PDB file of C-alpha atoms in Angstrom:
ATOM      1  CA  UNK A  28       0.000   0.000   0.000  1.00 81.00           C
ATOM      2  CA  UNK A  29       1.310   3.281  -0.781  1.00 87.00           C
ATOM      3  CA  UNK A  30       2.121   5.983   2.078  1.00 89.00           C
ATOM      4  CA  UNK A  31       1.692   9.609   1.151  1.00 86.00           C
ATOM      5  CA  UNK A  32       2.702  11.698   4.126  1.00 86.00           C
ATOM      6  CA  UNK A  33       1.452  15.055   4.231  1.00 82.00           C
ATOM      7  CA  UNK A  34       2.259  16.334   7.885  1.00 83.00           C
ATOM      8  CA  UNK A  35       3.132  19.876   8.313  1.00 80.00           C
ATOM      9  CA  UNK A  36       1.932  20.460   4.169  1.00 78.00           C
ATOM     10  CA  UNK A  37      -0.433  22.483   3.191  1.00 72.00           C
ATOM     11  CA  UNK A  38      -4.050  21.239   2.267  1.00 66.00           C
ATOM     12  CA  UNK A  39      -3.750  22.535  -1.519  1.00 66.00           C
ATOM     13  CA  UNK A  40      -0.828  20.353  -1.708  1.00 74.00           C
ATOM     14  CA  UNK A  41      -2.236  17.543  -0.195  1.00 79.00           C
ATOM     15  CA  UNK A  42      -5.015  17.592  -2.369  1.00 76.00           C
ATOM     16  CA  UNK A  43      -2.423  17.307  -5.352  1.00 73.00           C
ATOM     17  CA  UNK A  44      -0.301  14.767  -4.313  1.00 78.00           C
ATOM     18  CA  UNK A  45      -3.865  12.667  -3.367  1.00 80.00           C
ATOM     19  CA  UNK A  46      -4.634  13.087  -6.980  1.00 77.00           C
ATOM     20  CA  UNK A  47      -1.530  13.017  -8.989  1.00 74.00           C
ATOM     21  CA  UNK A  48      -1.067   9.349  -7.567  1.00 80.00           C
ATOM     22  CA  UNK A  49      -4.767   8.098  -7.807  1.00 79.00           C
ATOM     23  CA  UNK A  50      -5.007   9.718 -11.522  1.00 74.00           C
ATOM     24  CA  UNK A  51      -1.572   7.612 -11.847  1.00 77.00           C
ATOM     25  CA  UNK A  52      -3.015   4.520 -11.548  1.00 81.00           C
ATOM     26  CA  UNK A  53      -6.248   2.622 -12.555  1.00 79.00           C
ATOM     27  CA  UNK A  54      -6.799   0.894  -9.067  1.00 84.00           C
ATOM     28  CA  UNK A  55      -5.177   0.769  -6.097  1.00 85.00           C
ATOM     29  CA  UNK A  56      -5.097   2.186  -2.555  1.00 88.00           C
ATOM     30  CA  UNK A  57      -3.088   4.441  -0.069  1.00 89.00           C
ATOM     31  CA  UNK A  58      -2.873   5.973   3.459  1.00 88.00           C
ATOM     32  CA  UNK A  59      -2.740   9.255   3.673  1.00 87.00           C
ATOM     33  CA  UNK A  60      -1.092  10.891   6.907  1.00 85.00           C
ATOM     34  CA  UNK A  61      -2.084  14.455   7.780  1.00 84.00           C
ATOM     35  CA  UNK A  62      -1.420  16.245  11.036  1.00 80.00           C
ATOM     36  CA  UNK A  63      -4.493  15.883  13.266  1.00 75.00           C
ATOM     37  CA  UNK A  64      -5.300  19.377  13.375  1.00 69.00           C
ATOM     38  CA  UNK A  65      -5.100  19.806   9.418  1.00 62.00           C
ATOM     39  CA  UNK A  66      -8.362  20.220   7.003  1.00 62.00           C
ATOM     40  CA  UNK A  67      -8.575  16.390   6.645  1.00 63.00           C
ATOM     41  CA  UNK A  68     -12.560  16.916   5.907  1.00 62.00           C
ATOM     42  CA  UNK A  69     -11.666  18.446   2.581  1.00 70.00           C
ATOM     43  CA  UNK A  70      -9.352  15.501   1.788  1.00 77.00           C
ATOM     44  CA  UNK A  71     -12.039  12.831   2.411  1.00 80.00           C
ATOM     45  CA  UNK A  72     -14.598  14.799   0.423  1.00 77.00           C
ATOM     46  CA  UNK A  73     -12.535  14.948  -2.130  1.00 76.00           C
ATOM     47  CA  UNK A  74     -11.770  11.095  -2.369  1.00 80.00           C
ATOM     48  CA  UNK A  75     -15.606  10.108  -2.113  1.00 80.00           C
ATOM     49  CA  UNK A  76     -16.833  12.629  -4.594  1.00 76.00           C
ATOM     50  CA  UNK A  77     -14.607  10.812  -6.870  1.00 77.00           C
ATOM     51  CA  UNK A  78     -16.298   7.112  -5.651  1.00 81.00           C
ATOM     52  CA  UNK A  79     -13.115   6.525  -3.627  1.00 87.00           C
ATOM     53  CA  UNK A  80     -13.803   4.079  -0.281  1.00 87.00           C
ATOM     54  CA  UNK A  81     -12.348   6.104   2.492  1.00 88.00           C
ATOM     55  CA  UNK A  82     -11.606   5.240   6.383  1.00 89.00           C
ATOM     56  CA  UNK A  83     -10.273   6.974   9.056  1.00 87.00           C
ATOM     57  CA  UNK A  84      -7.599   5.889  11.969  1.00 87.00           C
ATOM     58  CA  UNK A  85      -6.838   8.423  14.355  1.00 84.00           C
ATOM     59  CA  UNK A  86      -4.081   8.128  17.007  1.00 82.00           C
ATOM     60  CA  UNK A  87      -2.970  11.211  19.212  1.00 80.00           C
ATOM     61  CA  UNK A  88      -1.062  13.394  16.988  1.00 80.00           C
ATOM     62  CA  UNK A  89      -1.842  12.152  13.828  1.00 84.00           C
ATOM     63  CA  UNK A  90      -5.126  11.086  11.417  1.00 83.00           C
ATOM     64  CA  UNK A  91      -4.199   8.347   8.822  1.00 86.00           C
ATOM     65  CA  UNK A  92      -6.939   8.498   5.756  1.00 86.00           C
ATOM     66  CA  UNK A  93      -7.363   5.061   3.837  1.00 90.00           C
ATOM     67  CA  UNK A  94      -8.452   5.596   0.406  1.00 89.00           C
ATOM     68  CA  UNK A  95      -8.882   3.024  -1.855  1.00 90.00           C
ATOM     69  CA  UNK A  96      -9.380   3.046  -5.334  1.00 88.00           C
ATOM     70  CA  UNK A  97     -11.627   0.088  -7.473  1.00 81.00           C
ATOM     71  CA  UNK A  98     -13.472   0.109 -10.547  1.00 70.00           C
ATOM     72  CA  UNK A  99     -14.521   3.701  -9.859  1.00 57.00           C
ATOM     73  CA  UNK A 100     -16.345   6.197 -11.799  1.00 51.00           C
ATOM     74  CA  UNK A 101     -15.821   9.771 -11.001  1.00 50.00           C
ATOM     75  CA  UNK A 102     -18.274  11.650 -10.299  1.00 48.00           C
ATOM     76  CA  UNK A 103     -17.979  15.014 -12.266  1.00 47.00           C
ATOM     77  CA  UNK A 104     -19.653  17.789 -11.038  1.00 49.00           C
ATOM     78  CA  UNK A 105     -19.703  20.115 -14.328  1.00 50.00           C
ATOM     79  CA  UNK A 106     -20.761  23.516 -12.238  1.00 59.00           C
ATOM     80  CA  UNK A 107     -17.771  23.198 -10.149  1.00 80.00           C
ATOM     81  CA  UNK A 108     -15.926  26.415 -10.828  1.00 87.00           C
ATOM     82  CA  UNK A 109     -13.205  28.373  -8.653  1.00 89.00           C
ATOM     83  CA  UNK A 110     -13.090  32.190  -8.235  1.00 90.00           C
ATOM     84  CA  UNK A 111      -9.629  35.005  -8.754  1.00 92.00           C
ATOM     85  CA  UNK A 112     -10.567  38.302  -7.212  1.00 91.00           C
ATOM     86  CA  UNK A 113      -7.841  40.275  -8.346  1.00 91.00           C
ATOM     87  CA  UNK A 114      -8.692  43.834  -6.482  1.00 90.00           C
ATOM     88  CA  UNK A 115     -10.502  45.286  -3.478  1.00 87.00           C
ATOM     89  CA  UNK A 116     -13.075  46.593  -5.489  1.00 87.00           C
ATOM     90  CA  UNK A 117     -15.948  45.247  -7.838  1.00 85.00           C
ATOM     91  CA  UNK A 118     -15.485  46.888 -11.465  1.00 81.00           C
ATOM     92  CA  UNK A 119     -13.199  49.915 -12.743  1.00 78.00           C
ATOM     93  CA  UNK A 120     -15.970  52.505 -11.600  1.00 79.00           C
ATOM     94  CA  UNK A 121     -15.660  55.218  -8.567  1.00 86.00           C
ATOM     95  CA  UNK A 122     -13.372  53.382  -5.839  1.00 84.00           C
ATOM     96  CA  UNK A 123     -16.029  53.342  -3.237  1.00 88.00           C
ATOM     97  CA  UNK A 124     -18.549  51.979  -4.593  1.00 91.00           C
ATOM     98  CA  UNK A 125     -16.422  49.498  -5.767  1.00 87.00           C
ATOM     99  CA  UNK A 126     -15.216  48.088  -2.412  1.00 86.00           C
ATOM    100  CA  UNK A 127     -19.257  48.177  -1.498  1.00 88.00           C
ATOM    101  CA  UNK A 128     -20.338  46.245  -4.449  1.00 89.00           C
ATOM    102  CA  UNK A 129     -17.179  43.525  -3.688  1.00 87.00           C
ATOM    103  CA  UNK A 130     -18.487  43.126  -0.176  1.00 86.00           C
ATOM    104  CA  UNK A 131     -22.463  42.795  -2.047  1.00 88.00           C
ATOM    105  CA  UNK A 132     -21.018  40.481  -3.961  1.00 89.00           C
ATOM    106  CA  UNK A 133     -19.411  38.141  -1.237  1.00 87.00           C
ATOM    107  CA  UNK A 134     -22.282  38.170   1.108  1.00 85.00           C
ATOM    108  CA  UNK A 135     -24.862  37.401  -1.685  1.00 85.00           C
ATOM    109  CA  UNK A 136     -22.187  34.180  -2.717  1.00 86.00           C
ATOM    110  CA  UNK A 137     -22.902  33.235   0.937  1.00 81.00           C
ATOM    111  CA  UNK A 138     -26.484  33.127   0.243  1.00 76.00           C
ATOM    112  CA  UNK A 139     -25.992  30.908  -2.907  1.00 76.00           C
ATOM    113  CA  UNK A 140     -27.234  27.724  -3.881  1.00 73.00           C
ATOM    114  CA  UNK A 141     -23.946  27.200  -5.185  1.00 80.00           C
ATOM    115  CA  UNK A 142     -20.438  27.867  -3.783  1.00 84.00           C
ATOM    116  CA  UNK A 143     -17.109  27.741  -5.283  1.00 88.00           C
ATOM    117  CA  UNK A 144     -14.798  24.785  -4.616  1.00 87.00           C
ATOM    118  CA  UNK A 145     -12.114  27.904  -4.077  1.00 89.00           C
ATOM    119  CA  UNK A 146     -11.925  31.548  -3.516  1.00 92.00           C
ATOM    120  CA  UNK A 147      -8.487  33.408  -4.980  1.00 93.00           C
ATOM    121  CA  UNK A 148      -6.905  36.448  -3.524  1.00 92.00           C
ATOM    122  CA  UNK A 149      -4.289  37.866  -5.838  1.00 93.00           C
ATOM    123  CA  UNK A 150      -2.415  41.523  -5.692  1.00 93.00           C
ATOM    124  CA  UNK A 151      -4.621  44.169  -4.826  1.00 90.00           C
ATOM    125  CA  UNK A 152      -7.518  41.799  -3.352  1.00 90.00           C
ATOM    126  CA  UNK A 153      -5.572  40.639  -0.330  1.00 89.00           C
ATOM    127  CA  UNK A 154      -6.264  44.316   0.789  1.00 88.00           C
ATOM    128  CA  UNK A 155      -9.826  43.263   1.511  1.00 86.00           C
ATOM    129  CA  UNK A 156      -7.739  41.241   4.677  1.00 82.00           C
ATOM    130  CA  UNK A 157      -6.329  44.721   5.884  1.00 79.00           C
ATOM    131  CA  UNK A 158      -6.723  44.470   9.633  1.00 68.00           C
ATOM    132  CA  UNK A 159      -8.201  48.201   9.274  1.00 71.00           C
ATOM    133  CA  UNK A 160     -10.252  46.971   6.072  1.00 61.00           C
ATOM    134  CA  UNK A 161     -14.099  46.329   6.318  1.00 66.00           C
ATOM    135  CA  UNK A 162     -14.815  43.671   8.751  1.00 78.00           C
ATOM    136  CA  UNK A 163     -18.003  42.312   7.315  1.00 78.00           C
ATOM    137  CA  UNK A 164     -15.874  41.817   3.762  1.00 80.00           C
ATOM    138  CA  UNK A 165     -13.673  39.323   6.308  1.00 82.00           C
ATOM    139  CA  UNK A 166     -16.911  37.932   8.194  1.00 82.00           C
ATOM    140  CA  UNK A 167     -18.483  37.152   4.707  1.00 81.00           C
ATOM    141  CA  UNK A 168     -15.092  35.237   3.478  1.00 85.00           C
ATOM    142  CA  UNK A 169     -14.810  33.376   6.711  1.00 84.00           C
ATOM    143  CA  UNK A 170     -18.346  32.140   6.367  1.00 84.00           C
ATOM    144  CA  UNK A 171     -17.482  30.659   2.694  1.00 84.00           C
ATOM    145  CA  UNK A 172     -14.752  29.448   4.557  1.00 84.00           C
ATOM    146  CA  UNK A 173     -17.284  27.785   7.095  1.00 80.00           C
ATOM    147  CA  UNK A 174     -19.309  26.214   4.196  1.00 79.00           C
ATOM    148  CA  UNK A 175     -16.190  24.229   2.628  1.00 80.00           C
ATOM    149  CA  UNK A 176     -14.956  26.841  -0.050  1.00 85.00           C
ATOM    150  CA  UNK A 177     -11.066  26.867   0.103  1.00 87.00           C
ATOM    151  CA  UNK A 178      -9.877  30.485   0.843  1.00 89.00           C
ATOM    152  CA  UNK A 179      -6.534  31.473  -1.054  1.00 91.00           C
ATOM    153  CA  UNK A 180      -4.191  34.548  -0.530  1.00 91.00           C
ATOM    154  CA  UNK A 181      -1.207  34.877  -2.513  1.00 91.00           C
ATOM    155  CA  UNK A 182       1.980  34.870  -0.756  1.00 90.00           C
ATOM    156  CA  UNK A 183       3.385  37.682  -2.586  1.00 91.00           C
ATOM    157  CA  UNK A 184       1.268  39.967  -3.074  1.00 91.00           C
ATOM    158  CA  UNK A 185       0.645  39.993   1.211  1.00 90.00           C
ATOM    159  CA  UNK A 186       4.398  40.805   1.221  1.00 91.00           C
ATOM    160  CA  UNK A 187       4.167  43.216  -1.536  1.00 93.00           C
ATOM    161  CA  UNK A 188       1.341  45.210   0.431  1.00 89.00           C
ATOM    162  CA  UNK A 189       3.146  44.795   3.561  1.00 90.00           C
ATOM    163  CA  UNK A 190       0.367  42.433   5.294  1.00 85.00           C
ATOM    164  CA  UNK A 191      -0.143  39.437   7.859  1.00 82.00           C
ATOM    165  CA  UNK A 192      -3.260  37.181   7.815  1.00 78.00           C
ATOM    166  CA  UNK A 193      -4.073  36.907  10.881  1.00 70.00           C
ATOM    167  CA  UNK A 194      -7.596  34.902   9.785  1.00 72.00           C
ATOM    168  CA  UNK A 195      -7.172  30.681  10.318  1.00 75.00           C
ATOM    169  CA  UNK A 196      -8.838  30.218   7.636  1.00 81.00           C
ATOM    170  CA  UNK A 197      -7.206  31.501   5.058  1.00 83.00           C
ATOM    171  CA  UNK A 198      -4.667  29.219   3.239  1.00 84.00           C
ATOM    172  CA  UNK A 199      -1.423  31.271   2.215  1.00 88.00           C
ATOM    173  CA  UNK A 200      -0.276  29.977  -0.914  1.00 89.00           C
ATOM    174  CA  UNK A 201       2.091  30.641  -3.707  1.00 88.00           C
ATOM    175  CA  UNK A 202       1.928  31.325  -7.412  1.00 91.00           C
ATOM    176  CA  UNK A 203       2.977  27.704  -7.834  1.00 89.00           C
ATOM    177  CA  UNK A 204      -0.219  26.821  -6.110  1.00 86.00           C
ATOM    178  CA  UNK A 205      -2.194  29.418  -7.610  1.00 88.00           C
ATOM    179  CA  UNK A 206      -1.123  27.922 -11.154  1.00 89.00           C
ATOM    180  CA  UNK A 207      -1.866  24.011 -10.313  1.00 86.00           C
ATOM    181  CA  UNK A 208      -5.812  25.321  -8.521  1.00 85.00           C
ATOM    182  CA  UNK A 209      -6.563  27.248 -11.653  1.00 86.00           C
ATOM    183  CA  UNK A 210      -5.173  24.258 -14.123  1.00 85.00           C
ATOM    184  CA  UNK A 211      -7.464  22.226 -11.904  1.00 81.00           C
ATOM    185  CA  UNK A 212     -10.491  24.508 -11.734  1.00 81.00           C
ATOM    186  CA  UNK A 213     -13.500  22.940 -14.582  1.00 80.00           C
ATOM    187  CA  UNK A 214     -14.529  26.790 -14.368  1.00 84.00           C
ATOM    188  CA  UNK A 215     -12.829  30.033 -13.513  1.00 86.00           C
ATOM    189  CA  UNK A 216     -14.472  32.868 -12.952  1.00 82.00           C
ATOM    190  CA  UNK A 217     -12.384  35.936 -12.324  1.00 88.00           C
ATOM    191  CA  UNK A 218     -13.842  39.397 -10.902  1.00 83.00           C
TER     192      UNK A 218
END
């Protein structure tokens, strides 16, 4: 059985290496070994919405995730899409109104039917995470957050704008990562 261990990686990557082996092979089966306190829901969704058997062993400092891997079909969800909010503002219009329509916009995607698999932060959108920045803008994110949507904030563009993320749960990634989630994404839809 092959071991993929993931502790102290982060979930995007875990994610990948999960499916770069399974899409390697036809059947088969692995353990997957996450830190206990890591986003091993998202993991084991993942697995069964592709018809994957999954099981769970937990021990004290560690969760090991058995998927296995026979005669499956995936299940495709076509309307699975992933979102790149590129600024702090909705639209090239008057600045304020901008940043009032992006917040709009985040707390009616709360309300949806239908949520993105992930939410994208890139260069002037990680603003919307300014400590001094609207705090229903971060209460809305967190809630996608809360419902299973993967929230993304590029690495550089925090250092560029001289910020921290304080939020846990928000996923710091790079452009590497940002690359591989959009390659992945069946949809993209980028405000």
């Amino acid at each position: 059985m092959k071991e993929i261990d993931c502790r102290g990686i982060s979930f995007p990557k875990t994610i990948r290496m999960v499916k770069k082996y399974f899409n390697s092979i036809g059947e088969g089966e692995a353990i997957v070994i996450v830190n206990k306190d890591s986003d091993n829901a998202n993991i084991v969704k993942v697995a069964m919405s592709k018809g994957y058997q999954v099981e769970i062993e937990e021990n004290d400092e560690e969760l090991n995730i058995m998927i296995e891997k026979r005669g499956c079909l995936e299940i495709i969800d076509e309307k699975e899409f992933s979102i790149l909010i590129t600024s702090d503002k909705f639209g090239a219009g008057d600045e304020k109104l901008g940043k009032i329509l992006l917040n709009e916009y985040l707390n009616a995607l709360n309300e949806s039917e239908k949520l993105p698999k992930n939410i994208i932060f890139l260069n002037e959108a990680v603003k919307v995470f300014d400590t001094n920045g609207n705090k229903e803008k971060i209460n809305n994110i967190k809630l996608l957050s809360q419902e299973g949507v993967d929230v993304l904030v590029h690495e550089g563009s925090l250092k560029y704008y001289k910020l921290d993320i304080v939020d846990d749960f928000v996923e710091v990634v790079d452009m590497y990562d940002i690359v591989d989630i959009i390659n992945e994404s069946k949809n993209l839809i980028k405000l």
